[in-house]
Coordinates of C-alpha atoms and ligand atoms in Angstrom, one line a residue:
M139 CA 141.0 96.1 63.1
A140 CA 137.5 95.2 62.3
Y141 CA 135.4 96.9 65.0
E142 CA 132.1 95.2 65.8
L143 CA 129.2 96.7 67.7
C144 CA 128.2 94.9 70.9
D145 CA 125.0 92.8 70.7
K146 CA 122.8 95.2 72.5
L147 CA 123.6 98.0 70.0
K148 CA 123.3 95.7 67.0
K149 CA 119.6 95.1 67.9
L150 CA 118.8 98.9 68.0
T151 CA 117.4 101.0 65.3
P152 CA 117.2 104.8 65.4
Y153 CA 114.0 106.3 66.7
D154 CA 111.8 106.8 63.6
P155 CA 108.9 109.2 64.1
A156 CA 106.3 108.9 61.3
E157 CA 108.4 109.7 58.2
G158 CA 107.0 111.8 55.3
T159 CA 105.1 115.0 55.2
Y160 CA 101.5 115.1 56.3
R161 CA 99.0 117.9 56.1
I162 CA 97.5 116.8 59.4
R163 CA 99.8 115.4 62.2
L164 CA 97.9 114.0 65.2
D165 CA 100.5 111.3 66.0
A166 CA 102.8 112.7 68.7
N167 CA 100.5 114.1 71.3
E168 CA 102.0 117.6 70.9
S169 CA 100.0 120.7 71.7
F170 CA 98.4 122.3 68.7
L171 CA 98.7 125.7 70.2
P172 CA 101.4 128.3 69.6
L173 CA 103.1 129.9 72.7
P174 CA 100.8 132.3 74.5
D175 CA 101.0 136.0 73.5
E176 CA 102.3 136.9 77.0
V177 CA 105.3 134.7 76.4
I178 CA 105.9 135.6 72.8
E179 CA 106.0 139.3 73.9
K180 CA 108.7 138.5 76.5
L181 CA 110.7 136.3 74.2
P182 CA 113.2 138.8 72.7
K183 CA 114.1 140.0 76.2
V184 CA 114.4 136.5 77.5
I185 CA 116.7 135.5 74.7
E186 CA 118.7 138.7 75.0
R187 CA 119.5 137.9 78.6
V188 CA 120.9 134.4 77.8
R189 CA 124.7 134.4 78.2
F190 CA 125.6 132.4 75.1
N191 CA 129.3 132.2 75.9
R192 CA 128.7 130.7 79.3
Y193 CA 127.7 127.2 80.3
P194 CA 124.2 126.9 81.7
D195 CA 123.3 126.8 85.4
P196 CA 123.9 123.0 86.1
L197 CA 121.0 122.9 88.5
A198 CA 118.7 125.1 86.5
S199 CA 117.8 126.7 89.9
E200 CA 115.5 129.5 88.6
L201 CA 113.7 127.1 86.3
C202 CA 113.2 124.5 89.0
F203 CA 111.9 127.3 91.3
D204 CA 109.3 128.4 88.7
F205 CA 108.2 124.8 88.1
A206 CA 107.9 124.4 91.9
Q207 CA 105.8 127.6 92.1
Y208 CA 103.6 126.5 89.4
Y209 CA 102.8 123.1 91.0
R210 CA 103.2 124.3 94.6
V211 CA 106.0 121.9 95.5
D212 CA 109.3 122.4 97.2
P213 CA 112.0 123.4 94.7
Q214 CA 114.5 121.2 96.7
S215 CA 112.6 118.2 95.4
V216 CA 112.8 119.2 91.7
T217 CA 115.4 118.1 89.0
A218 CA 115.2 119.4 85.5
G219 CA 115.9 117.2 82.5
N220 CA 116.5 117.6 78.8
G221 CA 112.9 116.3 78.2
S222 CA 111.6 113.6 80.6
D223 CA 113.1 111.2 78.1
E224 CA 116.6 112.2 79.4
L225 CA 115.4 111.6 83.0
L226 CA 114.2 108.1 82.0
N227 CA 117.6 107.4 80.6
I228 CA 119.4 108.7 83.7
I229 CA 117.1 106.8 86.0
A230 CA 117.6 103.5 84.1
N231 CA 121.4 103.9 83.9
S232 CA 122.0 105.0 87.5
F233 CA 119.3 103.7 89.7
L234 CA 119.5 100.3 88.2
Q235 CA 122.4 97.9 88.0
R236 CA 123.0 95.4 85.2
G237 CA 120.8 92.3 85.5
E238 CA 118.2 93.8 87.8
T239 CA 114.5 93.5 86.9
V240 CA 112.2 96.2 85.8
L241 CA 108.5 95.7 85.8
T242 CA 106.6 97.6 83.1
L243 CA 102.9 97.3 82.4
A244 CA 101.5 96.7 78.9
P245 CA 100.4 98.6 77.0
D246 CA 102.4 101.6 78.1
F247 CA 105.0 104.0 76.9
S248 CA 107.6 102.0 74.8
M249 CA 110.6 104.0 76.0
Y250 CA 110.5 102.4 79.5
G251 CA 111.5 99.0 78.2
F252 CA 113.9 100.6 75.7
Y253 CA 116.0 102.3 78.5
A254 CA 115.7 99.4 80.8
E255 CA 117.2 97.1 78.2
L256 CA 119.9 99.6 77.3
A257 CA 120.8 99.5 81.0
E258 CA 121.2 95.7 80.6
C259 CA 118.2 95.0 82.8
R260 CA 115.6 92.3 82.6
C261 CA 112.3 93.8 81.6
V262 CA 109.1 92.0 82.7
R263 CA 106.0 93.2 80.9
M264 CA 102.8 92.7 82.8
E265 CA 99.6 92.8 80.7
K266 CA 96.9 95.2 82.1
G267 CA 93.5 93.9 82.9
E268 CA 90.0 94.4 81.5
G269 CA 89.6 97.9 79.9
F270 CA 93.4 98.4 80.4
R271 CA 92.8 99.0 84.1
I272 CA 95.8 98.6 86.5
D273 CA 95.1 96.3 89.5
P274 CA 97.4 97.7 92.2
D275 CA 97.4 94.4 94.2
A276 CA 98.4 92.4 91.1
V277 CA 101.2 94.9 90.3
I278 CA 102.6 94.7 93.9
E279 CA 102.4 91.0 93.9
R280 CA 104.1 90.6 90.6
A281 CA 106.8 93.3 91.3
N282 CA 107.8 91.6 94.6
Q283 CA 107.6 88.1 93.2
E284 CA 110.0 89.1 90.4
H285 CA 112.2 91.1 92.9
A286 CA 111.8 94.1 90.6
A287 CA 114.2 96.9 91.4
M288 CA 111.9 99.3 89.6
V289 CA 108.3 99.5 88.6
I290 CA 107.5 102.2 86.0
F291 CA 104.2 103.3 84.4
S292 CA 102.4 106.3 83.1
N293 CA 99.4 107.8 84.7
P294 CA 97.2 108.7 82.9
C295 CA 98.5 106.1 80.5
N296 CA 100.0 106.7 77.1
P297 CA 98.6 105.1 74.9
T298 CA 95.3 104.0 76.6
S299 CA 94.4 107.3 78.2
V300 CA 93.1 105.4 81.2
L301 CA 93.6 107.1 84.6
L302 CA 94.4 105.2 87.9
D303 CA 93.0 106.8 91.0
R304 CA 95.3 108.4 93.7
D305 CA 94.7 105.7 96.3
S306 CA 95.6 102.9 94.0
V307 CA 98.8 104.7 93.0
R308 CA 99.7 105.3 96.6
K309 CA 99.1 101.6 97.3
I310 CA 101.5 100.6 94.6
I311 CA 104.2 103.0 95.9
R312 CA 103.8 101.7 99.4
G313 CA 103.6 98.0 98.5
V314 CA 106.5 97.7 96.0
N315 CA 109.9 96.8 97.5
G316 CA 111.7 98.9 94.9
L317 CA 111.8 102.2 93.2
V318 CA 108.5 103.4 91.6
V319 CA 108.8 105.7 88.6
L320 CA 105.4 107.4 88.1
D321 CA 105.3 109.2 84.7
E322 CA 102.7 111.9 85.0
A323 CA 103.4 113.3 81.5
Y324 CA 99.6 113.8 80.9
M325 CA 98.5 114.6 84.4
D326 CA 97.8 118.2 83.5
F327 CA 94.8 116.9 81.6
A328 CA 93.5 114.7 84.5
D329 CA 93.0 115.0 88.3
A330 CA 94.9 112.4 90.2
S331 CA 98.4 113.8 90.6
L332 CA 100.7 112.8 93.5
I333 CA 103.1 115.7 92.8
R334 CA 102.3 117.6 96.0
E335 CA 103.2 114.5 98.1
A336 CA 106.0 113.0 95.9
D337 CA 108.8 114.0 98.3
R338 CA 107.2 112.1 101.1
Y339 CA 107.9 108.7 99.7
D340 CA 111.3 107.0 100.1
N341 CA 111.0 105.1 96.8
L342 CA 109.2 107.4 94.3
I343 CA 110.4 109.4 91.3
L344 CA 107.5 111.4 89.7
L345 CA 108.1 112.7 86.2
R346 CA 106.4 115.6 84.4
T347 CA 107.0 117.2 81.0
C348 CA 106.6 120.5 79.3
S349 CA 106.1 118.8 76.0
K350 CA 102.3 118.4 76.2
V351 CA 100.2 121.1 77.9
F352 CA 102.9 123.8 77.8
G353 CA 103.5 123.3 74.1
L354 CA 107.3 123.1 74.5
A355 CA 108.1 119.8 72.8
A356 CA 110.7 121.6 70.7
I357 CA 112.9 122.9 73.5
R358 CA 113.0 119.5 75.4
L359 CA 112.1 120.1 79.0
G360 CA 111.0 117.6 81.7
F361 CA 111.2 117.4 85.5
A362 CA 111.6 114.8 88.2
V363 CA 110.1 115.3 91.7
A364 CA 111.3 113.2 94.5
N365 CA 112.6 113.2 98.1
P366 CA 115.9 115.0 98.9
T367 CA 118.0 111.8 98.9
I368 CA 116.8 110.7 95.5
T369 CA 116.9 114.2 94.2
R370 CA 120.5 114.5 95.2
A371 CA 121.3 111.3 93.5
L372 CA 119.5 112.4 90.3
R373 CA 121.4 115.6 90.2
A374 CA 124.7 113.8 90.8
A375 CA 124.0 111.2 88.1
K376 CA 122.9 113.6 85.3
S377 CA 125.4 115.3 83.0
P378 CA 126.3 118.7 84.4
Y379 CA 124.8 120.9 81.7
N380 CA 121.9 118.8 80.6
V381 CA 119.4 121.6 80.2
N382 CA 120.6 124.3 77.9
S383 CA 120.3 128.0 78.8
I384 CA 117.8 128.8 76.1
T385 CA 115.5 126.0 77.4
Q386 CA 116.0 127.2 80.9
A387 CA 115.1 130.8 80.0
I388 CA 112.0 129.9 77.9
G389 CA 110.9 127.3 80.3
S390 CA 111.0 129.9 83.1
A391 CA 109.1 132.4 81.0
V392 CA 106.3 129.9 80.2
L393 CA 106.0 128.5 83.8
S394 CA 105.7 132.1 85.2
E395 CA 102.5 132.7 83.2
P396 CA 100.2 130.2 84.9
E397 CA 97.1 131.9 83.6
A398 CA 98.2 131.5 80.0
A399 CA 98.9 127.8 80.7
H400 CA 95.5 127.3 82.2
R401 CA 94.0 128.9 79.1
A402 CA 95.9 126.5 76.9
L403 CA 94.8 123.6 79.0
E404 CA 91.1 124.7 78.6
Q405 CA 91.5 124.9 74.9
I406 CA 93.1 121.4 74.7
L407 CA 90.4 120.0 76.9
I408 CA 87.7 121.5 74.6
S409 CA 89.5 119.8 71.6
R410 CA 89.7 116.5 73.4
R411 CA 86.0 116.5 74.4
S412 CA 85.1 117.4 70.9
L413 CA 87.3 114.8 69.3
Y414 CA 86.0 112.2 71.7
G415 CA 82.4 113.1 70.8
M416 CA 83.2 112.8 67.1
V417 CA 84.7 109.3 67.5
R418 CA 81.8 108.2 69.8
E419 CA 79.4 109.3 67.1
L420 CA 81.2 107.2 64.6
A421 CA 81.2 104.3 67.0
E422 CA 77.4 104.6 67.2
K423 CA 77.1 105.0 63.4
Y424 CA 79.1 101.8 62.8
P425 CA 78.2 99.5 65.6
G426 CA 80.9 97.0 66.5
K427 CA 83.6 98.6 64.4
I428 CA 84.9 101.2 66.8
N429 CA 85.4 100.8 70.6
V430 CA 86.5 104.1 72.2
I431 CA 87.9 104.6 75.7
E432 CA 87.0 107.7 77.6
P433 CA 90.1 109.9 77.4
Q434 CA 91.9 111.4 80.4
T435 CA 94.7 112.9 78.3
N436 CA 95.1 115.0 75.1
F437 CA 94.4 112.1 72.8
V438 CA 91.7 109.6 72.0
F439 CA 92.5 105.9 72.0
A440 CA 90.1 103.5 70.3
R441 CA 90.0 100.1 68.8
Y442 CA 89.1 100.1 65.1
E443 CA 88.0 97.2 62.9
D444 CA 90.7 96.9 60.1
A445 CA 92.9 99.4 62.0
G446 CA 95.8 98.7 59.6
E447 CA 93.9 99.5 56.5
L448 CA 92.3 102.6 58.1
F449 CA 95.7 103.8 59.2
E450 CA 97.0 103.5 55.6
F451 CA 93.9 105.2 54.2
L452 CA 94.5 108.2 56.5
K453 CA 98.1 108.3 55.5
K454 CA 97.1 108.3 51.8
N455 CA 95.0 111.3 52.6
A456 CA 98.0 113.1 54.2
M457 CA 96.9 112.5 57.8
I458 CA 99.0 110.7 60.4
V459 CA 97.9 109.3 63.7
R460 CA 99.6 106.6 65.8
R461 CA 98.8 103.0 65.3
M462 CA 99.2 100.2 67.9
G463 CA 97.9 97.0 66.5
D464 CA 94.1 97.2 66.4
Y465 CA 94.1 100.6 68.0
L466 CA 94.6 104.1 66.8
R467 CA 95.7 106.9 69.1
I468 CA 94.6 110.3 67.8
T469 CA 96.0 113.5 69.3
A470 CA 93.4 116.2 70.0
G471 CA 94.2 118.9 67.4
R472 CA 92.7 122.0 66.0
N473 CA 89.0 121.8 65.4
H474 CA 89.4 121.5 61.6
E475 CA 91.9 118.7 62.1
N476 CA 89.7 116.7 64.4
V477 CA 86.8 117.2 61.9
E478 CA 88.8 116.2 58.9
V479 CA 90.3 113.1 60.4
T480 CA 87.0 111.8 61.7
Q481 CA 85.3 112.6 58.4
K482 CA 88.0 110.4 56.7
I483 CA 87.3 107.6 59.2
D484 CA 83.6 108.0 58.4
E485 CA 84.4 107.8 54.7
F486 CA 86.5 104.7 55.3
Y487 CA 83.7 102.7 56.9
A488 CA 80.9 104.1 54.7
G489 CA 82.8 102.7 51.7
R490 CA 82.7 99.2 53.2
C491 CA 79.0 99.0 54.3
Ligands
PLP188 C1 105.3 112.7 75.8 C2 105.6 111.8 76.9 C3 106.7 112.1 77.7 C4 107.4 113.4 77.5 O1 108.7 113.2 77.0 P1 109.6 114.5 76.8 O2 110.9 113.8 76.6 O3 109.5 115.3 78.0 O4 109.1 115.2 75.6 C5 107.0 111.2 78.7 N1 106.3 110.1 79.0 C6 105.2 109.8 78.2 C7 104.4 108.6 78.5 C8 104.9 110.6 77.1 O5 103.9 110.3 76.3

């Protein structure tokens, strides 16, 4: 029998992070820091204690407790995921039913639309306003007009790095007649989190990740924070052993060293400030060619004249950043990386003056 893939699968292509080898990788918003010394020292003991022959704790109780301690929330409101990516997948496939509508904002994280479509939902993309600002009233109106079962957005936003203030986010949650998924993947770098109040809403799932400030992208670890009813549903809908024992153990070790995490955060913020300063200087040196947005994350988003050619020029010089149309998103890296990439951008525009 000739087996044929269904239409929704035929359309898909495997996720393809920038292929090839680059000397400088500032394309994925990872942390440039190794694990802190305190954690490295504990690591052999942590791994030794893992019971490799046993299935992991399905609820990752100790890990969720450590996460809850770190952010000072109730552990009962926390669900761990194999990266927040897995949580997005679970949410789309269990909180939505086929044919329902999901409202996404544009530009925003591309995985939202991907999982919504995989769950056979209708995805409505609403363009953001001037300066990529989100207008809460417009979002509420559109969501309810489209009968959206779910509204999802990142705050601060990947890729724009723009932050929406707390009151505006609260307004959206209260105004939307559906589930709101608030992706705070970058909120460690900004100050408008709703994590401490997330379990007080009846229609909110708040997502966090350990892939950015904690430098744990490799072990895949993310969290959802929500009220007890939603949390129970999330735990019921996930696969039982979604977070492996090694991830649980290392995640716990990292989250129990808050001072080390704060140190890492400081270093990343220093890098961001410095990269932002360098890009701003270029914008002044080449008027009208670069338009940079003040960053609230661990990357710098800017519009570049001839962004496509610039992107290829950087690649030719073994440097990879993320391109979105006329915009480049550059992850804050080590100082020499920030210096080298901005020097290359300088060279690119100097060569055309
Ligand atoms: C990086 C990122 C995540 C984190 O994904 P993980 O699966 O936890 O690594 C989630 N949302 C956004 C917008 C991101 O940029």
